[in-house]
Short mmCIF file of C-alpha atoms and ligand atoms in Angstrom, two decimals:
data_model
loop_
_atom_site.label_atom_id
_atom_site.label_comp_id
_atom_site.label_asym_id
_atom_site.label_seq_id
_atom_site.Cartn_x
_atom_site.Cartn_y
_atom_site.Cartn_z
CA MET A 19 2.19 -12.77 -17.25
CA LYS A 20 5.08 -14.32 -15.35
CA VAL A 21 7.29 -11.28 -14.84
CA PHE A 22 4.74 -8.50 -14.40
CA GLY A 23 1.74 -8.77 -12.10
CA SER A 24 -1.17 -6.34 -12.16
CA SER A 25 0.93 -3.71 -10.37
CA GLY A 26 4.41 -4.21 -11.84
CA THR A 27 7.03 -6.63 -10.65
CA ARG A 28 8.04 -6.79 -6.98
CA GLY A 29 10.18 -8.93 -4.69
CA VAL A 30 12.68 -8.91 -1.83
CA ALA A 31 15.49 -6.67 -3.04
CA ASN A 32 18.90 -8.19 -3.80
CA ASP A 33 17.35 -11.63 -3.34
CA GLU A 34 14.40 -12.04 -5.73
CA LEU A 35 14.65 -8.57 -7.24
CA THR A 36 18.36 -8.27 -8.08
CA PRO A 37 20.27 -5.57 -10.00
CA GLU A 38 20.73 -8.13 -12.81
CA PHE A 39 16.97 -8.64 -13.02
CA VAL A 40 16.28 -4.88 -13.13
CA LEU A 41 19.02 -4.39 -15.74
CA LYS A 42 17.31 -6.95 -17.98
CA ILE A 43 13.89 -5.36 -17.51
CA ALA A 44 15.38 -1.97 -18.43
CA LYS A 45 17.01 -3.43 -21.56
CA ALA A 46 13.74 -5.11 -22.53
CA ALA A 47 11.66 -1.96 -21.95
CA GLY A 48 14.19 0.22 -23.78
CA THR A 49 14.17 -2.21 -26.71
CA VAL A 50 10.35 -2.15 -26.93
CA TRP A 51 10.11 1.63 -26.46
CA ARG A 52 12.71 2.41 -29.21
CA THR A 53 13.14 5.90 -27.85
CA ASP A 54 16.26 8.00 -27.30
CA ARG A 55 15.10 9.28 -23.88
CA VAL A 56 13.59 7.63 -20.78
CA ALA A 57 12.83 9.06 -17.32
CA LEU A 58 14.02 7.11 -14.28
CA ALA A 59 13.01 7.65 -10.66
CA ARG A 60 12.69 5.83 -7.35
CA ASP A 61 11.01 5.98 -3.97
CA THR A 62 13.00 6.16 -0.71
CA ARG A 63 13.76 2.46 -0.32
CA ALA A 64 17.29 1.57 0.85
CA THR A 65 17.92 -0.45 -2.34
CA GLY A 66 16.51 2.25 -4.65
CA ASP A 67 19.76 3.83 -5.84
CA MET A 68 21.41 0.43 -6.42
CA LEU A 69 18.49 -0.72 -8.59
CA ALA A 70 18.12 2.65 -10.34
CA ASP A 71 21.81 2.46 -11.34
CA ALA A 72 21.17 -0.99 -12.82
CA ALA A 73 18.15 0.36 -14.73
CA ALA A 74 20.16 3.32 -16.04
CA SER A 75 22.88 0.96 -17.32
CA GLY A 76 20.33 -1.23 -19.05
CA LEU A 77 18.60 1.70 -20.72
CA ALA A 78 21.91 3.27 -21.84
CA SER A 79 23.07 -0.03 -23.35
CA VAL A 80 20.08 -0.04 -25.73
CA GLY A 81 20.73 3.57 -26.70
CA ALA A 82 18.43 5.59 -24.41
CA ASN A 83 19.52 8.75 -22.60
CA VAL A 84 18.25 8.69 -19.04
CA ASP A 85 16.63 11.64 -17.24
CA ARG A 86 17.40 10.83 -13.60
CA LEU A 87 14.68 12.31 -11.43
CA GLY A 88 15.96 10.89 -8.13
CA VAL A 89 13.39 10.33 -5.37
CA VAL A 90 9.92 11.35 -6.62
CA PRO A 91 6.41 9.99 -5.96
CA THR A 92 5.11 7.69 -8.70
CA PRO A 93 2.49 10.30 -9.74
CA GLY A 94 5.33 12.84 -10.07
CA VAL A 95 7.11 10.55 -12.53
CA GLN A 96 3.84 10.08 -14.39
CA ALA A 97 3.38 13.85 -14.63
CA TYR A 98 6.95 14.22 -15.94
CA ALA A 99 6.41 11.44 -18.51
CA GLU A 100 3.23 13.03 -19.81
CA ILE A 101 4.55 16.60 -19.92
CA GLU A 102 7.90 15.62 -21.52
CA GLY A 103 6.41 12.90 -23.74
CA VAL A 104 8.93 10.26 -22.59
CA PRO A 105 8.34 6.79 -21.14
CA ALA A 106 9.49 6.19 -17.57
CA LEU A 107 10.79 3.47 -15.29
CA MET A 108 10.01 3.77 -11.57
CA ILE A 109 11.84 1.78 -8.90
CA THR A 110 9.25 1.24 -6.17
CA ALA A 111 7.45 -1.43 -4.20
CA SER A 112 4.60 0.96 -3.31
CA HIS A 113 3.09 -0.18 0.03
CA ASN A 114 5.15 -3.39 0.46
CA PRO A 115 7.44 -3.86 3.50
CA PRO A 116 10.91 -2.21 3.59
CA GLU A 117 12.86 -5.22 2.28
CA TYR A 118 10.89 -5.22 -0.99
CA ASN A 119 11.47 -3.25 -4.14
CA GLY A 120 10.03 -3.34 -7.63
CA VAL A 121 9.71 -1.86 -11.11
CA LYS A 122 6.79 0.02 -12.60
CA LEU A 123 6.73 0.96 -16.30
CA ILE A 124 4.99 4.09 -17.54
CA GLY A 125 4.20 5.10 -21.11
CA ASP A 126 5.02 8.45 -22.75
CA ASP A 127 1.41 9.48 -22.02
CA GLY A 128 2.09 9.25 -18.27
CA ILE A 129 -0.12 6.18 -17.87
CA GLU A 130 0.96 2.78 -16.54
CA LEU A 131 1.68 0.38 -19.41
CA SER A 132 -1.30 -1.69 -20.49
CA VAL A 133 -1.28 -5.46 -20.14
CA GLY A 134 -0.55 -5.77 -23.89
CA SER A 135 2.50 -3.49 -23.69
CA LEU A 136 3.80 -5.27 -20.61
CA GLU A 137 3.51 -8.58 -22.45
CA ARG A 138 5.73 -7.21 -25.23
CA VAL A 139 8.35 -6.16 -22.67
CA GLU A 140 8.06 -9.54 -20.97
CA GLU A 141 8.61 -11.37 -24.26
CA LYS A 142 11.87 -9.41 -24.84
CA PHE A 143 12.89 -10.10 -21.23
CA LEU A 144 12.34 -13.85 -21.58
CA THR A 145 13.89 -14.23 -25.05
CA GLU A 146 16.71 -11.74 -24.26
CA LYS A 147 16.42 -10.24 -27.75
CA PHE A 148 17.75 -6.85 -26.67
CA GLU A 149 18.83 -4.27 -29.23
CA GLU A 150 22.21 -3.28 -27.78
CA VAL A 151 23.86 -0.38 -29.61
CA ARG A 152 27.51 0.28 -30.62
CA TRP A 153 29.77 1.83 -27.97
CA SER A 154 29.50 5.26 -29.59
CA GLU A 155 25.68 5.23 -29.46
CA THR A 156 25.15 4.25 -25.82
CA GLY A 157 23.01 6.60 -23.72
CA HIS A 158 24.00 9.01 -20.96
CA SER A 159 22.42 10.04 -17.67
CA HIS A 160 21.24 13.61 -17.04
CA VAL A 161 20.32 14.57 -13.50
CA ILE A 162 17.04 16.51 -13.33
CA GLU A 163 17.65 18.66 -10.26
CA ASP A 164 14.18 20.18 -9.99
CA SER A 165 12.00 17.08 -10.57
CA ARG A 166 10.14 17.45 -7.24
CA GLU A 167 9.59 21.20 -7.64
CA ARG A 168 8.16 20.57 -11.11
CA TYR A 169 5.74 17.98 -9.71
CA VAL A 170 4.53 20.27 -6.92
CA SER A 171 4.04 23.23 -9.23
CA GLN A 172 2.00 21.21 -11.75
CA LEU A 173 -0.14 19.95 -8.85
CA LEU A 174 -0.74 23.56 -7.76
CA ASP A 175 -1.75 24.44 -11.33
CA ASN A 176 -4.49 21.79 -11.21
CA VAL A 177 -6.29 22.45 -7.91
CA ASP A 178 -8.34 25.36 -6.55
CA ALA A 179 -5.48 26.68 -4.39
CA ASP A 180 -7.10 30.02 -3.48
CA ARG A 181 -10.27 28.37 -2.24
CA ILE A 182 -8.32 25.93 -0.04
CA ALA A 183 -6.03 28.72 1.26
CA ASP A 184 -9.05 30.81 2.35
CA ALA A 185 -10.16 28.00 4.68
CA ASN A 186 -7.00 28.23 6.87
CA LEU A 187 -6.82 24.48 7.36
CA THR A 188 -4.40 22.62 9.60
CA VAL A 189 -3.18 19.36 8.04
CA ALA A 190 -1.52 16.55 10.01
CA LEU A 191 0.58 14.61 7.52
CA ASP A 192 2.18 11.15 7.69
CA PRO A 193 4.05 10.40 4.45
CA GLY A 194 5.53 7.31 6.14
CA HIS A 195 9.18 8.07 5.28
CA GLY A 196 8.27 7.53 1.60
CA ALA A 197 8.66 9.62 -1.53
CA GLY A 198 5.81 11.93 -0.46
CA SER A 199 8.04 13.09 2.43
CA LEU A 200 9.85 15.31 -0.07
CA THR A 201 6.82 16.80 -1.84
CA SER A 202 3.58 16.69 0.16
CA PRO A 203 4.65 18.96 3.10
CA GLU A 204 5.61 21.70 0.63
CA PHE A 205 2.49 21.15 -1.48
CA PHE A 206 0.09 21.55 1.45
CA ARG A 207 2.01 24.60 2.73
CA LYS A 208 1.74 26.18 -0.71
CA LEU A 209 -2.01 25.51 -0.51
CA GLY A 210 -2.02 27.82 2.52
CA CYS A 211 -2.40 25.05 5.10
CA THR A 212 -0.58 24.84 8.42
CA VAL A 213 1.26 21.51 8.16
CA VAL A 214 2.38 19.33 11.06
CA THR A 215 4.12 16.06 10.24
CA THR A 216 5.13 12.67 11.59
CA ASN A 217 7.39 10.11 9.88
CA SER A 218 8.27 12.79 7.34
CA GLN A 219 12.02 12.33 6.99
CA PRO A 220 12.74 10.20 3.89
CA ASP A 221 14.20 6.93 5.18
CA GLY A 222 14.35 3.63 3.31
CA HIS A 223 14.44 1.68 6.57
CA PHE A 224 10.99 3.10 7.48
CA PRO A 225 11.79 3.44 11.22
CA GLY A 226 8.45 4.99 12.23
CA ARG A 227 6.03 2.78 10.35
CA ASP A 228 5.72 0.35 7.46
CA PRO A 229 4.82 1.87 4.08
CA GLU A 230 1.26 0.51 3.94
CA PRO A 231 -1.26 3.14 5.14
CA VAL A 232 -3.53 0.87 7.18
CA PRO A 233 -4.92 1.75 10.65
CA GLY A 234 -2.46 -0.49 12.52
CA ASN A 235 0.44 1.53 11.05
CA LEU A 236 -1.14 4.95 11.56
CA ARG A 237 -1.69 5.34 15.30
CA ASP A 238 0.85 8.20 15.43
CA LEU A 239 -1.20 10.12 12.89
CA GLY A 240 -4.43 9.79 14.88
CA ARG A 241 -2.61 11.12 17.96
CA LEU A 242 -1.00 13.95 15.96
CA VAL A 243 -4.41 15.09 14.69
CA GLU A 244 -5.67 15.31 18.26
CA ALA A 245 -2.54 16.93 19.68
CA SER A 246 -2.34 19.57 16.95
CA ASP A 247 -6.10 20.18 16.74
CA ALA A 248 -5.79 19.53 12.99
CA ASP A 249 -8.75 19.62 10.58
CA VAL A 250 -7.64 16.41 8.89
CA GLY A 251 -4.96 13.71 8.96
CA ILE A 252 -3.44 12.50 5.69
CA ALA A 253 -1.24 9.41 5.16
CA HIS A 254 0.51 8.14 2.02
CA ASP A 255 1.98 4.79 0.99
CA GLY A 256 5.68 4.46 0.04
CA ASP A 257 5.35 6.00 -3.44
CA ALA A 258 2.56 8.43 -2.50
CA ASP A 259 -0.02 7.45 -5.11
CA ARG A 260 -2.51 6.75 -2.33
CA ALA A 261 -4.04 8.93 0.39
CA ILE A 262 -5.83 7.76 3.55
CA PHE A 263 -7.57 10.20 5.89
CA TYR A 264 -8.32 10.81 9.58
CA ASP A 265 -11.12 13.12 10.69
CA GLU A 266 -10.70 16.12 13.02
CA THR A 267 -11.36 13.98 16.10
CA GLY A 268 -8.43 11.67 15.25
CA GLU A 269 -10.67 8.85 13.93
CA TYR A 270 -9.58 6.74 10.95
CA ILE A 271 -11.81 7.17 7.88
CA GLU A 272 -12.43 4.03 5.81
CA GLY A 273 -10.97 4.38 2.30
CA ASP A 274 -14.36 3.33 0.93
CA ALA A 275 -16.03 6.23 2.76
CA THR A 276 -13.53 8.72 1.33
CA LEU A 277 -14.03 7.32 -2.16
CA ALA A 278 -17.81 7.64 -1.78
CA ALA A 279 -17.54 11.25 -0.54
CA LEU A 280 -15.16 12.25 -3.34
CA ALA A 281 -17.40 10.54 -5.90
CA ALA A 282 -20.54 12.23 -4.56
CA ALA A 283 -18.81 15.60 -5.04
CA GLN A 284 -17.72 14.79 -8.61
CA LEU A 285 -20.56 12.84 -10.21
CA GLU A 286 -23.35 14.28 -12.35
CA PRO A 287 -26.34 12.35 -13.74
CA GLY A 288 -25.23 10.30 -16.77
CA ASP A 289 -21.58 10.09 -15.66
CA ALA A 290 -19.92 6.76 -14.97
CA VAL A 291 -17.77 5.80 -11.99
CA VAL A 292 -15.39 2.83 -12.33
CA SER A 293 -14.32 0.61 -9.46
CA ALA A 294 -13.37 -3.00 -8.78
CA VAL A 295 -15.77 -5.87 -8.22
CA ASN A 296 -15.30 -5.76 -4.41
CA VAL A 297 -16.55 -2.15 -4.32
CA SER A 298 -18.38 -0.98 -1.22
CA GLN A 299 -22.14 -0.55 -1.05
CA ARG A 300 -21.27 3.08 -0.19
CA LEU A 301 -20.26 3.73 -3.82
CA VAL A 302 -23.26 1.74 -5.12
CA ASP A 303 -25.50 4.05 -3.09
CA VAL A 304 -23.71 7.22 -4.29
CA ALA A 305 -24.03 6.12 -7.93
CA HIS A 306 -27.71 5.38 -7.41
CA GLU A 307 -28.42 8.69 -5.68
CA THR A 308 -26.58 10.80 -8.27
CA GLY A 309 -27.96 8.97 -11.32
CA ALA A 310 -24.50 7.81 -12.35
CA GLN A 311 -23.63 4.43 -13.81
CA LEU A 312 -21.33 2.16 -11.75
CA GLU A 313 -18.89 0.07 -13.81
CA LEU A 314 -17.09 -2.79 -12.04
CA THR A 315 -13.85 -4.38 -13.24
CA PRO A 316 -11.67 -7.23 -11.97
CA ILE A 317 -9.54 -6.17 -8.96
CA GLY A 318 -6.35 -4.25 -9.88
CA SER A 319 -5.67 -0.72 -11.10
CA THR A 320 -4.67 -1.85 -14.61
CA ASN A 321 -8.20 -3.17 -15.14
CA ILE A 322 -9.74 0.08 -13.91
CA ILE A 323 -7.55 2.12 -16.28
CA THR A 324 -8.50 -0.12 -19.22
CA ARG A 325 -12.23 0.33 -18.49
CA ILE A 326 -11.93 4.13 -18.10
CA ARG A 327 -10.24 4.28 -21.53
CA GLU A 328 -13.00 2.17 -23.11
CA LEU A 329 -15.69 4.44 -21.65
CA ALA A 330 -13.82 7.57 -22.77
CA ASP A 331 -13.79 6.12 -26.31
CA GLN A 332 -17.60 5.90 -26.07
CA ASP A 333 -17.72 9.57 -24.92
CA VAL A 334 -18.86 8.55 -21.43
CA SER A 335 -17.62 11.00 -18.80
CA VAL A 336 -15.73 9.33 -15.93
CA PRO A 337 -14.79 12.11 -13.49
CA VAL A 338 -13.76 9.74 -10.71
CA ALA A 339 -12.73 6.09 -10.28
CA GLY A 340 -10.75 3.93 -7.91
CA GLU A 341 -10.72 1.50 -5.03
CA GLY A 342 -11.28 1.68 -1.28
CA ASN A 343 -7.54 1.43 -0.53
CA GLY A 344 -6.96 5.18 -0.97
CA GLY A 345 -6.05 4.91 -4.66
CA VAL A 346 -8.37 7.31 -6.49
CA PHE A 347 -8.35 8.39 -10.14
CA PHE A 348 -9.55 11.79 -11.35
CA PRO A 349 -9.26 11.06 -15.08
CA ASN A 350 -9.93 14.67 -16.11
CA TYR A 351 -6.68 15.51 -14.33
CA ARG A 352 -4.61 12.48 -15.30
CA LEU A 353 -5.20 8.75 -15.67
CA SER A 354 -3.05 7.95 -12.65
CA ARG A 355 -3.54 7.67 -8.91
CA ASP A 356 -2.05 10.63 -7.08
CA GLY A 357 -2.03 10.79 -3.27
CA ALA A 358 -1.34 14.53 -3.09
CA TYR A 359 -3.98 15.40 -5.69
CA THR A 360 -6.55 13.12 -3.99
CA ALA A 361 -5.79 14.87 -0.69
CA ALA A 362 -6.28 18.27 -2.31
CA LYS A 363 -9.70 17.19 -3.62
CA PHE A 364 -10.61 16.18 -0.04
CA LEU A 365 -9.32 19.55 1.25
CA GLU A 366 -11.69 21.25 -1.21
CA LEU A 367 -14.57 19.49 0.57
CA LEU A 368 -13.19 20.63 3.96
CA VAL A 369 -13.70 24.25 2.98
CA ASP A 370 -17.43 23.84 3.67
CA GLU A 371 -17.65 21.00 6.19
CA ARG A 372 -15.73 19.15 8.88
CA ALA A 373 -14.12 15.84 7.84
CA SER A 374 -16.40 13.84 10.16
CA ALA A 375 -19.49 15.43 8.60
CA ILE A 376 -18.27 14.82 5.04
CA VAL A 377 -18.04 11.06 5.59
CA GLU A 378 -20.93 10.74 8.05
CA PRO A 379 -23.42 9.58 5.35
CA TYR A 380 -21.04 6.68 4.61
CA ASN A 381 -20.65 5.35 8.14
CA GLY A 382 -22.37 2.29 9.55
CA TYR A 383 -21.99 -0.10 6.61
CA GLN A 384 -21.38 -3.67 7.77
CA ASN A 385 -18.92 -6.06 6.09
CA VAL A 386 -18.57 -9.82 6.44
CA ARG A 387 -15.65 -11.83 5.01
CA THR A 388 -15.10 -15.58 5.07
CA ASN A 389 -12.83 -17.97 3.20
CA ILE A 390 -13.36 -21.55 2.05
CA THR A 391 -10.13 -23.40 1.40
CA TYR A 392 -9.69 -26.22 -1.08
CA THR A 393 -6.96 -28.79 -1.68
CA THR A 394 -7.75 -30.21 -5.13
CA ASP A 395 -8.72 -28.84 -8.52
CA ALA A 396 -11.96 -30.84 -8.30
CA GLU A 397 -12.86 -29.06 -5.07
CA GLN A 398 -12.08 -25.68 -6.59
CA ASP A 399 -14.25 -26.48 -9.63
CA ALA A 400 -17.11 -27.61 -7.37
CA LEU A 401 -16.90 -24.41 -5.30
CA LEU A 402 -17.03 -22.17 -8.35
CA ALA A 403 -19.82 -24.19 -9.96
CA ALA A 404 -21.83 -23.84 -6.73
CA ALA A 405 -21.23 -20.07 -6.72
CA GLU A 406 -22.47 -19.91 -10.30
CA ARG A 407 -25.62 -21.92 -9.45
CA ALA A 408 -26.32 -19.66 -6.47
CA ALA A 409 -25.84 -16.61 -8.66
CA VAL A 410 -28.18 -17.84 -11.40
CA ALA A 411 -30.85 -18.89 -8.88
CA SER A 412 -30.86 -15.52 -7.12
CA ASN A 413 -32.92 -12.51 -8.14
CA ALA A 414 -29.85 -10.25 -7.80
CA GLU A 415 -28.07 -8.35 -10.54
CA LEU A 416 -25.06 -10.48 -11.47
CA ASN A 417 -21.49 -9.40 -12.31
CA THR A 418 -19.04 -12.14 -13.37
CA ARG A 419 -15.95 -10.07 -14.23
CA ASP A 420 -13.98 -11.47 -11.27
CA GLY A 421 -15.85 -14.27 -9.50
CA TYR A 422 -19.59 -13.89 -8.87
CA ARG A 423 -20.93 -10.62 -7.45
CA LEU A 424 -24.65 -10.56 -6.62
CA ASP A 425 -26.08 -7.05 -6.18
CA TYR A 426 -29.42 -6.86 -4.37
CA GLY A 427 -29.74 -3.06 -4.50
CA ASP A 428 -29.42 -2.63 -0.73
CA ALA A 429 -26.63 -5.20 -0.26
CA TRP A 430 -24.24 -7.48 -2.16
CA VAL A 431 -22.27 -10.70 -1.87
CA LEU A 432 -19.17 -11.72 -3.83
CA ALA A 433 -17.52 -15.15 -4.18
CA ARG A 434 -14.16 -15.08 -5.95
CA PRO A 435 -11.09 -17.33 -6.06
CA SER A 436 -8.08 -15.80 -4.33
CA GLY A 437 -5.28 -14.91 -6.74
CA THR A 438 -2.58 -15.97 -4.29
CA GLU A 439 -3.94 -18.70 -2.02
CA PRO A 440 -5.98 -21.93 -2.51
CA MET A 441 -9.27 -20.50 -1.28
CA VAL A 442 -12.51 -18.93 -2.45
CA ARG A 443 -13.17 -15.65 -0.66
CA ILE A 444 -16.71 -14.59 0.22
CA TYR A 445 -17.43 -10.93 0.91
CA SER A 446 -20.75 -9.29 1.73
CA GLU A 447 -21.89 -5.81 2.74
CA ALA A 448 -25.12 -4.17 3.87
CA ARG A 449 -26.28 -1.38 6.16
CA GLU A 450 -27.65 -4.01 8.61
CA ARG A 451 -25.31 -6.55 10.14
CA HIS A 452 -27.82 -9.42 9.97
CA ARG A 453 -28.44 -8.74 6.27
CA ALA A 454 -24.70 -8.94 5.45
CA GLU A 455 -24.34 -12.09 7.55
CA GLU A 456 -27.39 -13.71 5.95
CA LEU A 457 -26.06 -13.18 2.41
CA ALA A 458 -22.56 -14.43 3.28
CA GLU A 459 -23.97 -17.49 5.08
CA GLU A 460 -26.26 -18.43 2.17
CA MET A 461 -23.27 -18.37 -0.19
CA GLU A 462 -21.01 -20.17 2.28
CA ASP A 463 -23.58 -22.94 2.89
CA ALA A 464 -24.02 -23.52 -0.85
CA LEU A 465 -20.26 -23.72 -1.40
CA ARG A 466 -19.59 -25.96 1.64
CA ALA A 467 -22.33 -28.38 0.53
CA ALA A 468 -20.78 -28.60 -2.95
CA LYS A 469 -17.30 -29.19 -1.52
CA ALA A 470 -18.62 -31.97 0.75
CA ASN A 471 -20.03 -33.74 -2.31
CA VAL A 472 -16.73 -33.91 -4.23
MG1 MG B 522 1.54 2.99 -4.24
#
């Protein structure tokens, strides 16, 4: 797909991602959806209202009335779409820097559009075969004043609020000036938590930190946890579909450790858990210990959603899925990532144990990453052929959904071509540093030898 990547379309606003571009996407989506009503929302980005106005015009011109939700987290729009049975268009660039913006399309089931549906929208976009209506049939905007309250109350309906309230937790929250600034403080207060915040005023210039919830951007949160003696620190990305945690000592918790802890609490023998092909050994170990099946997809949430749907069609229970970046699915709740809901599931664990103790079993895993660059197609082919030979020659369990992942039970190594740069990335992970290094070096040596022979 040229227009839509695996997570929607994004670019520098008013440069790559212009109002004209968004207007055309809205016309194309409205033409494909053939519906008289579409929901429209945005995150806090400075260019959000400009681009939302363009989207509203495009939708109205192909005959759709537009429910304007204003600033709402992406999972809030998804909840609205599912409950109202209308498709939705979200203006967001998720975790990208402030100058970016983007478009995400959501079906009337509340789930991100599948690759097939996006391709239909893209075809309309490229051919410009829009179904514009007569002047008297154009759509109108309706402001939905209580969109955020509706989202928070449906969240409260889906978590064990009484149990969390009884624990008298203190939550340090960093919504990073994003859409969660307007919903997560209220949600955690309604769960009976004492809430202290940083970077919690909605601001599309993101003065306190960039929208991506990575340790380098979250030092304020670590300090706030310590200063406020909080039980946990919680951070969101710009559209609040992800949650990253700090323990009660102010230490950052790896997203992979959180995913493993949440999965361990959810999984029963015979269940499946779905993740991407670069999944941590932590989740491999949890799946093994609980007797659950681990299903790996190519990297990207669209691929994870597709696999969960396939498994559901085979009556396989998938109570949890996701990646180590803080984006977790609880498909029994909704097939979307929801930062506030994910945080509530972690708070449920905090009722019985401190945050540091919850993730303690998942500490001490060692990761190695290296890259091998190439300059010609012949070199790239040689690198991938060498990875395949190494995979076939090994006694590991092999997964080829996105590169070559070799699982040894106690450790793994993955060689996959980068989607954005001319390089093959090698990742490995084990409990012991020397084991992770050994596996990465074996793969690297094989690939470097093949490249030298081109
Ligand atoms: Mg996001």
